[in-house]
Short mmCIF file of C-alpha atoms in Angstrom, two decimals:
data_model
loop_
_atom_site.label_atom_id
_atom_site.label_comp_id
_atom_site.label_asym_id
_atom_site.label_seq_id
_atom_site.Cartn_x
_atom_site.Cartn_y
_atom_site.Cartn_z
CA MET F 1 -12.16 22.23 -16.34
CA GLU F 2 -12.92 23.01 -12.51
CA LYS F 3 -10.06 23.73 -10.30
CA LEU F 4 -9.19 22.15 -6.99
CA THR F 5 -7.62 24.74 -4.33
CA ARG F 6 -5.06 24.31 -2.79
CA LYS F 7 -5.68 23.83 1.08
CA TYR F 8 -3.03 22.04 2.70
CA GLY F 9 0.77 22.50 4.07
CA LEU F 10 3.70 20.11 4.28
CA MET F 11 2.38 18.89 7.84
CA THR F 12 -0.67 17.25 5.79
CA ALA F 13 1.47 16.19 3.17
CA ILE F 14 4.28 14.49 5.75
CA CYS F 15 1.47 13.15 7.24
CA MET F 16 -0.09 11.94 3.94
CA VAL F 17 3.47 9.62 3.63
CA VAL F 18 3.95 9.02 6.61
CA GLY F 19 -0.12 7.99 7.78
CA THR F 20 -0.24 6.19 4.55
CA VAL F 21 2.41 4.64 4.82
CA ILE F 22 2.30 3.14 8.29
CA GLY F 23 -0.73 1.61 9.37
CA SER F 24 -1.82 -2.04 8.88
CA GLY F 25 1.33 -3.35 7.54
CA VAL F 26 3.95 -2.75 9.77
CA PHE F 27 1.28 -5.38 12.31
CA PHE F 28 -0.31 -7.46 9.62
CA LYS F 29 3.23 -8.17 7.36
CA ALA F 30 5.13 -9.10 10.91
CA GLN F 31 3.60 -12.29 10.48
CA ASP F 32 3.97 -12.96 7.06
CA VAL F 33 7.81 -11.99 7.42
CA LEU F 34 8.01 -14.64 10.12
CA LYS F 35 6.61 -17.15 7.90
CA ALA F 36 8.43 -16.14 4.67
CA THR F 37 11.76 -16.38 6.56
CA GLY F 38 10.73 -19.76 8.71
CA GLY F 39 10.81 -17.20 12.25
CA ASN F 40 14.74 -15.89 11.13
CA MET F 41 14.79 -12.28 13.40
CA PRO F 42 17.98 -11.80 11.65
CA LEU F 43 16.45 -11.99 7.58
CA GLY F 44 13.37 -10.54 8.38
CA ILE F 45 15.19 -7.09 9.57
CA ALA F 46 16.95 -7.56 6.48
CA ALA F 47 13.91 -7.18 4.47
CA TRP F 48 12.16 -4.66 6.45
CA VAL F 49 15.62 -2.30 5.92
CA ILE F 50 16.33 -3.77 1.74
CA THR F 51 12.44 -2.52 0.93
CA GLY F 52 12.91 0.70 2.94
CA PHE F 53 15.86 1.60 1.27
CA LEU F 54 14.11 0.03 -1.71
CA MET F 55 11.27 2.89 -0.96
CA ILE F 56 14.01 5.17 0.01
CA VAL F 57 16.00 6.11 -3.89
CA CYS F 58 12.21 5.91 -5.64
CA SER F 59 11.20 8.94 -3.24
CA ALA F 60 13.77 10.69 -3.95
CA GLN F 61 13.73 10.15 -7.69
CA PHE F 62 10.05 11.43 -7.24
CA ALA F 63 10.89 13.93 -4.66
CA VAL F 64 12.98 15.99 -8.06
CA MET F 65 10.72 15.25 -10.37
CA ALA F 66 8.05 17.06 -7.99
CA THR F 67 10.34 20.20 -9.01
CA ARG F 68 9.73 19.95 -11.98
CA TYR F 69 6.89 18.63 -12.55
CA GLU F 70 3.38 19.76 -11.10
CA LYS F 71 -0.31 20.54 -12.63
CA VAL F 72 -3.20 17.88 -11.05
CA SER F 73 -2.38 14.04 -9.83
CA GLY F 74 1.84 13.63 -9.47
CA LEU F 75 2.48 10.52 -10.31
CA ILE F 76 0.42 11.16 -13.43
CA ASP F 77 1.88 14.47 -14.22
CA TYR F 78 5.63 12.63 -13.87
CA ALA F 79 4.39 9.64 -16.67
CA GLU F 80 2.92 12.72 -19.02
CA ALA F 81 5.86 14.75 -18.95
CA THR F 82 8.80 12.09 -19.59
CA CYS F 83 6.52 9.22 -21.06
CA GLY F 84 3.27 11.20 -23.10
CA LYS F 85 -0.44 11.57 -22.66
CA GLY F 86 -0.36 7.76 -23.61
CA TYR F 87 1.55 6.91 -21.44
CA ALA F 88 0.24 8.36 -18.35
CA TYR F 89 -3.15 7.41 -18.95
CA TYR F 90 -2.24 3.92 -18.78
CA ILE F 91 -0.92 4.83 -15.77
CA ALA F 92 -3.13 6.55 -14.36
CA TRP F 93 -5.92 3.97 -15.05
CA PHE F 94 -3.83 0.96 -13.71
CA MET F 95 -4.41 3.29 -10.82
CA VAL F 96 -7.92 4.13 -10.97
CA ASN F 97 -9.02 0.10 -11.14
CA VAL F 98 -6.60 -1.83 -9.91
CA TYR F 99 -3.73 -0.42 -7.85
CA TYR F 100 -6.08 2.25 -5.31
CA PRO F 101 -8.80 -0.05 -4.67
CA GLY F 102 -7.26 -2.94 -4.47
CA MET F 103 -4.96 -1.46 -1.52
CA THR F 104 -8.12 -0.06 -0.21
CA SER F 105 -10.13 -2.78 0.40
CA VAL F 106 -7.66 -4.47 1.81
CA LEU F 107 -7.60 -1.85 4.27
CA ALA F 108 -11.06 -1.77 5.11
CA TRP F 109 -10.97 -4.96 6.08
CA VAL F 110 -7.41 -5.59 7.87
CA SER F 111 -9.74 -2.16 10.46
CA ALA F 112 -12.24 -4.50 10.89
CA ARG F 113 -10.30 -7.52 11.33
CA TYR F 114 -8.76 -5.55 14.17
CA PHE F 115 -11.85 -4.01 15.31
CA GLY F 116 -12.76 -7.88 15.84
CA VAL F 117 -9.93 -8.49 18.22
CA PHE F 118 -10.56 -5.62 20.99
CA LEU F 119 -14.23 -6.98 20.55
CA GLY F 120 -12.53 -10.52 21.48
CA TRP F 121 -14.50 -12.54 18.58
CA ASP F 122 -10.99 -14.19 17.65
CA ARG F 123 -11.07 -15.28 20.42
CA GLU F 124 -14.64 -18.01 19.72
CA TYR F 125 -12.45 -19.48 17.32
CA GLY F 126 -10.21 -21.51 20.18
CA GLU F 127 -6.86 -23.00 18.75
CA ASN F 128 -7.22 -21.78 14.91
CA PRO F 129 -7.44 -18.01 15.04
CA PHE F 130 -7.05 -18.14 11.56
CA ALA F 131 -10.55 -18.97 10.86
CA TYR F 132 -11.35 -15.71 12.24
CA PHE F 133 -10.91 -13.99 9.38
CA SER F 134 -13.23 -15.02 7.00
CA ASP F 135 -15.38 -14.55 9.53
CA GLY F 136 -18.95 -12.71 7.73
CA ARG F 137 -19.11 -9.66 10.40
CA VAL F 138 -15.63 -9.26 10.07
CA LEU F 139 -16.43 -9.01 5.59
CA ALA F 140 -19.98 -6.38 7.03
CA LEU F 141 -17.74 -4.04 9.45
CA ALA F 142 -14.90 -3.87 6.66
CA CYS F 143 -17.71 -2.80 3.92
CA PHE F 144 -18.74 -0.01 7.00
CA PHE F 145 -15.55 0.93 7.20
CA LEU F 146 -14.94 1.77 3.60
CA ILE F 147 -18.39 3.57 2.93
CA SER F 148 -17.92 5.70 6.60
CA SER F 149 -14.01 6.89 4.55
CA TYR F 150 -15.74 7.75 1.67
CA ALA F 151 -17.95 9.82 2.58
CA ILE F 152 -15.66 11.25 4.75
CA ASN F 153 -14.03 12.10 1.67
CA ALA F 154 -16.87 13.62 0.07
CA LEU F 155 -18.48 14.98 2.22
CA SER F 156 -15.74 17.12 4.07
CA PRO F 157 -12.31 17.17 1.99
CA LYS F 158 -10.48 19.53 4.89
CA LEU F 159 -12.15 17.02 7.76
CA ALA F 160 -10.00 13.90 6.33
CA GLY F 161 -7.17 15.87 6.04
CA LYS F 162 -7.15 17.18 9.08
CA PHE F 163 -8.11 13.11 10.85
CA GLN F 164 -4.82 11.96 8.49
CA VAL F 165 -3.07 14.23 10.65
CA SER F 166 -4.63 12.74 14.40
CA ALA F 167 -4.47 9.54 12.88
CA THR F 168 -0.58 9.55 12.03
CA VAL F 169 -0.33 11.19 15.16
CA ILE F 170 -2.40 7.98 17.37
CA LYS F 171 -0.60 5.08 14.73
CA MET F 172 2.94 6.57 16.78
CA VAL F 173 2.17 5.79 19.65
CA PRO F 174 1.58 1.84 19.84
CA ILE F 175 5.16 1.41 17.69
CA SER F 176 6.90 4.09 20.05
CA LEU F 177 5.92 2.00 22.98
CA MET F 178 6.61 -2.11 21.76
CA ALA F 179 9.84 0.09 20.09
CA VAL F 180 10.85 1.20 23.20
CA VAL F 181 9.73 -1.03 26.10
CA GLY F 182 9.52 -4.51 23.83
CA ILE F 183 13.86 -3.74 22.84
CA ILE F 184 14.15 -2.88 27.08
CA ALA F 185 11.79 -6.10 28.31
CA GLY F 186 13.24 -8.44 25.85
CA SER F 187 16.82 -7.54 26.71
CA VAL F 188 16.49 -8.44 30.10
CA ASN F 189 14.21 -10.97 30.01
CA GLY F 190 16.28 -12.86 27.60
CA THR F 191 13.47 -13.31 24.97
CA LEU F 192 15.02 -10.76 22.20
CA GLY F 193 18.42 -12.55 22.62
CA SER F 194 16.86 -16.18 22.33
CA ASN F 195 14.59 -15.01 18.98
CA PHE F 196 17.38 -13.99 17.67
CA ALA F 197 19.20 -16.62 18.33
CA SER F 198 16.81 -19.34 16.99
CA VAL F 199 15.33 -20.30 13.61
CA LEU F 200 12.17 -22.75 13.75
CA ASP F 201 12.37 -23.71 9.81
CA SER F 202 15.98 -23.59 8.44
CA SER F 203 14.98 -24.74 4.96
CA LYS F 204 13.47 -20.98 4.75
CA GLY F 205 16.60 -19.35 5.31
CA ASP F 206 17.54 -19.02 1.98
CA ALA F 207 17.13 -16.70 -1.02
CA GLY F 208 13.85 -17.47 -1.74
CA GLY F 209 12.78 -16.79 2.21
CA LEU F 210 14.31 -13.26 1.81
CA PHE F 211 12.36 -12.56 -1.38
CA ALA F 212 9.45 -13.99 0.03
CA ALA F 213 9.46 -11.31 3.50
CA VAL F 214 10.72 -8.33 0.80
CA VAL F 215 7.59 -8.84 -1.07
CA ALA F 216 5.26 -9.42 2.15
CA THR F 217 7.14 -5.85 3.50
CA VAL F 218 6.08 -4.18 0.09
CA PHE F 219 2.79 -4.21 1.48
CA ALA F 220 3.06 -2.34 4.66
CA TYR F 221 5.55 0.21 2.58
CA GLU F 222 3.62 1.09 0.55
CA GLY F 223 1.16 4.10 0.34
CA TRP F 224 4.45 6.91 -0.13
CA ILE F 225 2.94 8.04 -4.12
CA VAL F 226 -0.28 8.24 -2.49
CA ALA F 227 0.62 11.69 -1.44
CA THR F 228 1.34 13.15 -5.03
CA SER F 229 -2.01 12.19 -5.66
CA ILE F 230 -3.01 16.12 -3.63
CA ASN F 231 -0.28 17.49 -5.60
CA ALA F 232 -3.59 20.37 -6.46
CA GLU F 233 -4.19 20.71 -3.68
CA LEU F 234 -0.78 21.09 -1.92
CA LYS F 235 0.34 25.00 -1.16
CA ASN F 236 3.80 26.01 -2.64
CA PRO F 237 4.00 22.15 -4.29
CA LYS F 238 7.88 21.99 -5.93
CA LYS F 239 8.49 22.91 -2.50
CA ASN F 240 6.17 20.74 -0.08
CA LEU F 241 5.76 17.57 -2.08
CA PRO F 242 9.51 16.30 -1.78
CA LEU F 243 10.50 17.48 1.67
CA ALA F 244 7.46 15.36 2.03
CA LEU F 245 8.35 12.02 0.17
CA VAL F 246 11.81 12.07 1.68
CA ILE F 247 11.38 13.25 5.59
CA GLY F 248 8.19 10.89 5.80
CA SER F 249 10.39 7.86 3.89
CA PHE F 250 12.61 8.45 6.62
CA ILE F 251 10.97 8.68 9.70
CA VAL F 252 8.68 5.29 8.15
CA VAL F 253 12.08 3.15 7.34
CA ALA F 254 12.86 3.93 11.17
CA ALA F 255 9.38 2.98 12.71
CA TYR F 256 9.60 -0.08 11.35
CA VAL F 257 13.10 -1.71 11.68
CA LEU F 258 12.25 0.10 16.14
CA TYR F 259 9.03 -1.72 16.03
CA TYR F 260 9.89 -5.30 14.47
CA VAL F 261 12.56 -5.66 17.10
CA GLY F 262 10.60 -4.74 19.42
CA VAL F 263 8.08 -7.44 18.91
CA ALA F 264 10.98 -9.68 18.96
CA GLY F 265 11.54 -8.67 22.54
CA GLY F 266 7.74 -9.42 23.51
CA ALA F 267 6.87 -12.89 22.89
CA LYS F 268 8.74 -15.75 21.47
CA THR F 269 8.82 -16.46 17.45
CA GLU F 270 6.70 -19.32 17.54
CA ASP F 271 3.76 -17.49 19.12
CA LEU F 272 4.16 -14.25 16.52
CA VAL F 273 4.08 -16.73 13.72
CA THR F 274 0.90 -18.12 14.80
CA LYS F 275 -0.84 -15.64 16.52
CA GLY F 276 0.46 -12.69 15.60
CA ALA F 277 2.42 -9.39 16.86
CA THR F 278 -0.44 -8.39 19.04
CA THR F 279 1.03 -11.19 21.46
CA ALA F 280 4.00 -9.04 21.58
CA PHE F 281 1.46 -6.47 23.29
CA THR F 282 -0.61 -8.88 25.32
CA ASN F 283 2.18 -10.12 27.10
CA ILE F 284 4.02 -6.91 27.56
CA PHE F 285 1.49 -4.17 28.18
CA GLY F 286 -1.49 -7.11 30.11
CA GLY F 287 -4.83 -7.30 29.13
CA PHE F 288 -6.53 -3.66 29.16
CA GLY F 289 -2.88 -1.57 28.21
CA GLY F 290 -3.42 -4.76 24.72
CA LYS F 291 -6.86 -3.05 24.93
CA VAL F 292 -6.12 0.18 24.90
CA LEU F 293 -3.64 -0.71 21.95
CA ASP F 294 -5.88 -2.77 19.53
CA ILE F 295 -7.99 0.36 19.91
CA CYS F 296 -4.52 2.38 17.90
CA VAL F 297 -3.67 -0.14 15.64
CA VAL F 298 -7.34 0.48 14.53
CA VAL F 299 -7.75 4.38 14.27
CA SER F 300 -3.81 3.52 12.22
CA CYS F 301 -5.19 1.43 10.03
CA LEU F 302 -8.33 3.61 9.72
CA GLY F 303 -5.76 6.37 8.84
CA THR F 304 -4.36 4.66 6.29
CA LEU F 305 -7.67 4.24 4.89
CA ASN F 306 -8.21 7.26 5.05
CA GLY F 307 -5.09 7.93 3.21
CA LEU F 308 -5.33 5.56 0.55
CA MET F 309 -9.52 6.45 0.10
CA VAL F 310 -8.12 10.18 -0.96
CA GLY F 311 -6.28 8.80 -4.05
CA ALA F 312 -9.11 6.33 -4.68
CA THR F 313 -12.00 9.14 -5.19
CA ARG F 314 -10.02 11.04 -7.39
CA GLY F 315 -8.56 8.73 -9.57
CA MET F 316 -11.10 9.31 -12.40
CA TYR F 317 -10.85 12.90 -11.94
CA ALA F 318 -6.91 12.89 -13.12
CA ILE F 319 -7.99 11.50 -16.08
CA ALA F 320 -10.77 13.17 -16.73
CA ALA F 321 -8.17 16.41 -15.81
CA ARG F 322 -7.10 15.39 -19.11
CA ASP F 323 -10.16 15.83 -21.33
CA ASP F 324 -9.50 11.18 -21.97
CA GLY F 325 -11.04 8.47 -20.44
CA PRO F 326 -15.00 7.91 -20.40
CA ARG F 327 -16.75 10.30 -19.57
CA PRO F 328 -14.48 13.24 -18.77
CA GLU F 329 -17.05 15.60 -18.77
CA MET F 330 -18.89 13.89 -16.08
CA PHE F 331 -15.46 12.42 -13.96
CA SER F 332 -13.72 16.56 -14.68
CA GLN F 333 -16.71 17.54 -12.03
CA VAL F 334 -15.90 19.15 -8.89
CA ASP F 335 -18.51 20.14 -6.16
CA LYS F 336 -18.72 23.83 -5.61
CA HIS F 337 -19.40 23.76 -1.72
CA THR F 338 -16.72 20.73 -0.07
CA ASN F 339 -14.18 20.95 -3.42
CA MET F 340 -14.57 17.40 -4.06
CA THR F 341 -14.75 15.10 -7.05
CA THR F 342 -17.95 13.74 -6.21
CA ASN F 343 -18.78 11.42 -9.49
CA SER F 344 -14.90 9.97 -9.31
CA SER F 345 -15.29 9.60 -6.00
CA VAL F 346 -18.74 7.59 -7.05
CA TRP F 347 -16.25 5.48 -9.37
CA GLY F 348 -13.71 5.19 -6.96
CA LEU F 349 -16.24 3.11 -3.88
CA PHE F 350 -17.46 1.25 -6.36
CA VAL F 351 -14.38 -0.43 -7.47
CA CYS F 352 -12.97 -0.04 -3.84
CA ALA F 353 -16.13 -2.25 -3.28
CA ALA F 354 -15.21 -4.83 -6.13
CA TRP F 355 -11.94 -5.51 -5.09
CA LEU F 356 -13.26 -6.42 -1.06
CA LEU F 357 -15.60 -8.90 -2.23
CA TYR F 358 -12.67 -10.34 -4.70
CA PHE F 359 -9.95 -10.11 -1.87
CA PHE F 360 -12.14 -12.07 0.43
CA GLY F 361 -13.15 -14.63 -1.87
CA ALA F 362 -9.54 -15.31 -3.18
CA ASN F 363 -7.13 -15.21 -0.01
CA LEU F 364 -9.55 -15.48 3.07
CA VAL F 365 -12.15 -18.28 2.13
CA ASP F 366 -11.04 -21.89 2.42
CA GLY F 367 -9.39 -22.79 -1.38
CA GLY F 368 -10.99 -19.53 -2.62
CA TRP F 369 -13.48 -18.75 -5.27
CA PHE F 370 -11.52 -18.64 -8.30
CA GLY F 371 -9.15 -21.68 -8.93
CA LEU F 372 -5.98 -20.32 -10.68
CA PHE F 373 -6.90 -16.62 -10.05
CA ASN F 374 -6.72 -16.49 -7.07
CA PHE F 375 -3.62 -14.45 -5.99
CA ASP F 376 -2.57 -11.64 -3.32
CA SER F 377 -4.33 -8.37 -4.53
CA SER F 378 -2.38 -6.88 -1.83
CA GLU F 379 1.12 -7.62 -2.73
CA LEU F 380 0.65 -7.77 -6.14
CA PRO F 381 -0.74 -4.37 -7.27
CA ILE F 382 2.22 -3.29 -5.80
CA VAL F 383 4.30 -4.52 -7.29
CA THR F 384 3.69 -4.17 -11.08
CA ILE F 385 3.45 -0.09 -10.14
CA TYR F 386 6.88 0.22 -8.79
CA ALA F 387 7.32 -2.26 -12.66
CA MET F 388 5.91 0.95 -14.62
CA TYR F 389 8.22 3.52 -12.70
CA ILE F 390 11.50 1.64 -15.00
CA PRO F 391 10.35 3.47 -18.22
CA ILE F 392 9.60 7.05 -16.65
CA PHE F 393 13.17 6.88 -14.86
CA ILE F 394 14.47 6.33 -18.46
CA ALA F 395 12.80 8.88 -20.58
CA TRP F 396 13.43 11.12 -17.24
CA MET F 397 17.51 10.33 -18.17
CA VAL F 398 16.94 10.89 -21.63
CA LYS F 399 14.83 14.23 -22.08
CA GLU F 400 16.29 16.08 -18.47
CA LYS F 401 19.45 17.78 -20.66
CA ASP F 402 19.80 19.87 -18.18
CA LEU F 403 20.86 18.18 -15.21
CA GLY F 404 24.11 17.11 -13.33
CA VAL F 405 25.19 13.27 -13.88
CA PHE F 406 23.54 12.36 -10.06
CA LYS F 407 19.95 13.64 -11.09
CA ARG F 408 20.46 13.26 -14.12
CA PHE F 409 21.93 9.03 -14.15
CA VAL F 410 23.15 8.11 -10.65
CA LEU F 411 19.49 8.77 -9.07
CA PRO F 412 17.66 7.26 -11.60
CA ILE F 413 19.93 4.22 -12.27
CA ALA F 414 19.38 2.85 -8.91
CA SER F 415 15.81 4.01 -9.04
CA ILE F 416 15.41 0.88 -11.95
CA VAL F 417 17.88 -1.79 -10.15
CA CYS F 418 15.12 -1.54 -7.17
CA CYS F 419 12.09 -1.57 -9.23
CA GLY F 420 13.20 -4.41 -11.44
CA PHE F 421 14.81 -6.03 -7.80
CA MET F 422 11.68 -6.11 -6.84
CA VAL F 423 9.38 -7.38 -9.91
CA PHE F 424 11.79 -9.91 -9.42
CA ALA F 425 11.12 -10.71 -6.51
CA ALA F 426 7.60 -10.62 -6.36
CA VAL F 427 7.68 -13.03 -9.94
CA TYR F 428 10.20 -15.80 -6.99
CA ALA F 429 8.29 -15.43 -4.89
CA HIS F 430 4.28 -15.43 -6.36
CA GLY F 431 5.71 -17.88 -9.45
CA VAL F 432 8.12 -19.98 -8.69
CA THR F 433 7.81 -20.75 -5.29
CA LYS F 434 4.37 -20.87 -4.78
CA TYR F 435 5.06 -23.28 -8.29
CA LEU F 436 7.25 -26.03 -6.85
CA GLU F 437 5.14 -25.80 -3.94
CA ALA F 438 2.49 -27.04 -5.66
CA LYS F 439 4.09 -29.25 -8.24
CA GLU F 440 5.39 -31.27 -4.20
CA ALA F 441 1.42 -31.81 -3.82
CA GLY F 442 0.81 -32.54 -7.16
CA GLU F 443 -1.32 -30.09 -8.29
CA PHE F 444 -0.24 -26.68 -10.57
CA SER F 445 -0.23 -23.47 -9.24
CA PHE F 446 1.17 -19.92 -10.47
CA PRO F 447 -0.50 -17.91 -9.10
CA VAL F 448 1.67 -14.42 -10.46
CA LEU F 449 0.36 -15.94 -14.43
CA PHE F 450 -3.15 -14.73 -13.20
CA TYR F 451 -2.96 -12.05 -12.02
CA PHE F 452 -1.20 -10.88 -15.50
CA ILE F 453 -4.03 -12.31 -17.38
CA VAL F 454 -6.32 -9.71 -14.74
CA PHE F 455 -3.92 -6.92 -15.15
CA ALA F 456 -4.36 -7.26 -18.71
CA ALA F 457 -8.02 -7.23 -19.77
CA VAL F 458 -8.30 -4.87 -17.26
CA MET F 459 -6.00 -2.65 -18.91
CA LEU F 460 -7.44 -3.75 -22.76
CA ALA F 461 -10.53 -1.79 -21.33
CA GLY F 462 -9.35 1.00 -20.61
CA PHE F 463 -7.76 0.41 -24.32
CA LEU F 464 -11.02 0.18 -26.11
CA LEU F 465 -12.41 3.53 -23.72
CA LYS F 466 -9.69 5.50 -24.32
CA LYS F 467 -10.33 4.62 -28.64
CA LYS F 468 -13.89 4.79 -27.95
CA ARG F 469 -12.56 8.37 -26.62
CA LYS F 470 -11.38 9.25 -29.95
#
């Protein structure tokens, strides 16, 4: 099997964590958090802190694993070392065909959405800005961004790594400015205090609202595990990968909480719910300043897209490197000129395009194209991966007998509790809550159930292909 060269250092790995996590979610999901909590700012902050804590605990556990296991693709290495080759294959198959492409496709659309805002496309829809989301121009631009990200990663992995570092620095500009200026301005003019003291819809200030907000923030926090996909290309991975996971996670949590508070100081809650967080930018920095920051947001989103594409393009290679899955001799090939997994990249682009089409039809078009099978592909696949972490943590406690109590039991048990909470919150928000809302209207809806059917179908396809290989 051809091998990848070690070309990335600690700074690139930290930027992979920070740059892949911070991107669209903090801008895209802040509005969803406010909707879920009925404009309850303290409850929204609680959701950001809870999910951030879950991420830190799980990333700390994987940081410990990174000091002991190393092969070609972090998470899959950990699954193989703890649960065996069979489980590693299925978790890799899920990541290749659902997790990475699902998130990557959403990021392509979000990047296009904010670029359209910069161009003024959203203003054409007047008082109905949400109709802009399904604009055909946005979908076309999303396809362009998807292909461009693929091309950069396929033709020049080193250039993709440099872009990741640059985009990470640029994306911290709007977040830092809003966090600092928004808090100061909001404190002076009273907007911050008013937003924290008032609630738009008190009926959502309960456990259901908190769970929905937590699940919304999970998209904004997800992506840190993608950093483990460059394990085979990272210099001194047993030292640098754990450092990157822990340092990057703390940076992300601090940035998100401060940004969310800053946004609350930039606009009234009702405006943030109906028009989104970009309203706060315009209010504070004016029209020109808002446009400059819009560009920073687009770069931020593209940086996250680039980081996710790194994982998407290496997915089939991670399977083929273990001589498993369909045509391992084909997907394990590495281009001798670019040191890129070319065939694996082509498959990754194809699946990303398929999920982009699904996301557009299920979540952006009125009524959806898929009936009962309309579900949020930006959130449910992420929660699924948290559920798939649990067997890894359990097996870790059974096998790693030479470790101390904290690393062998305390940390993995805490990680299991965090993952279990995430799964429960997703089932409640995307299952129970949706069912009760539909029941009141005389309809039926249980998105998490139909997502599970799609998940089972994808995993069955993986089983059949694995069976065929044998």
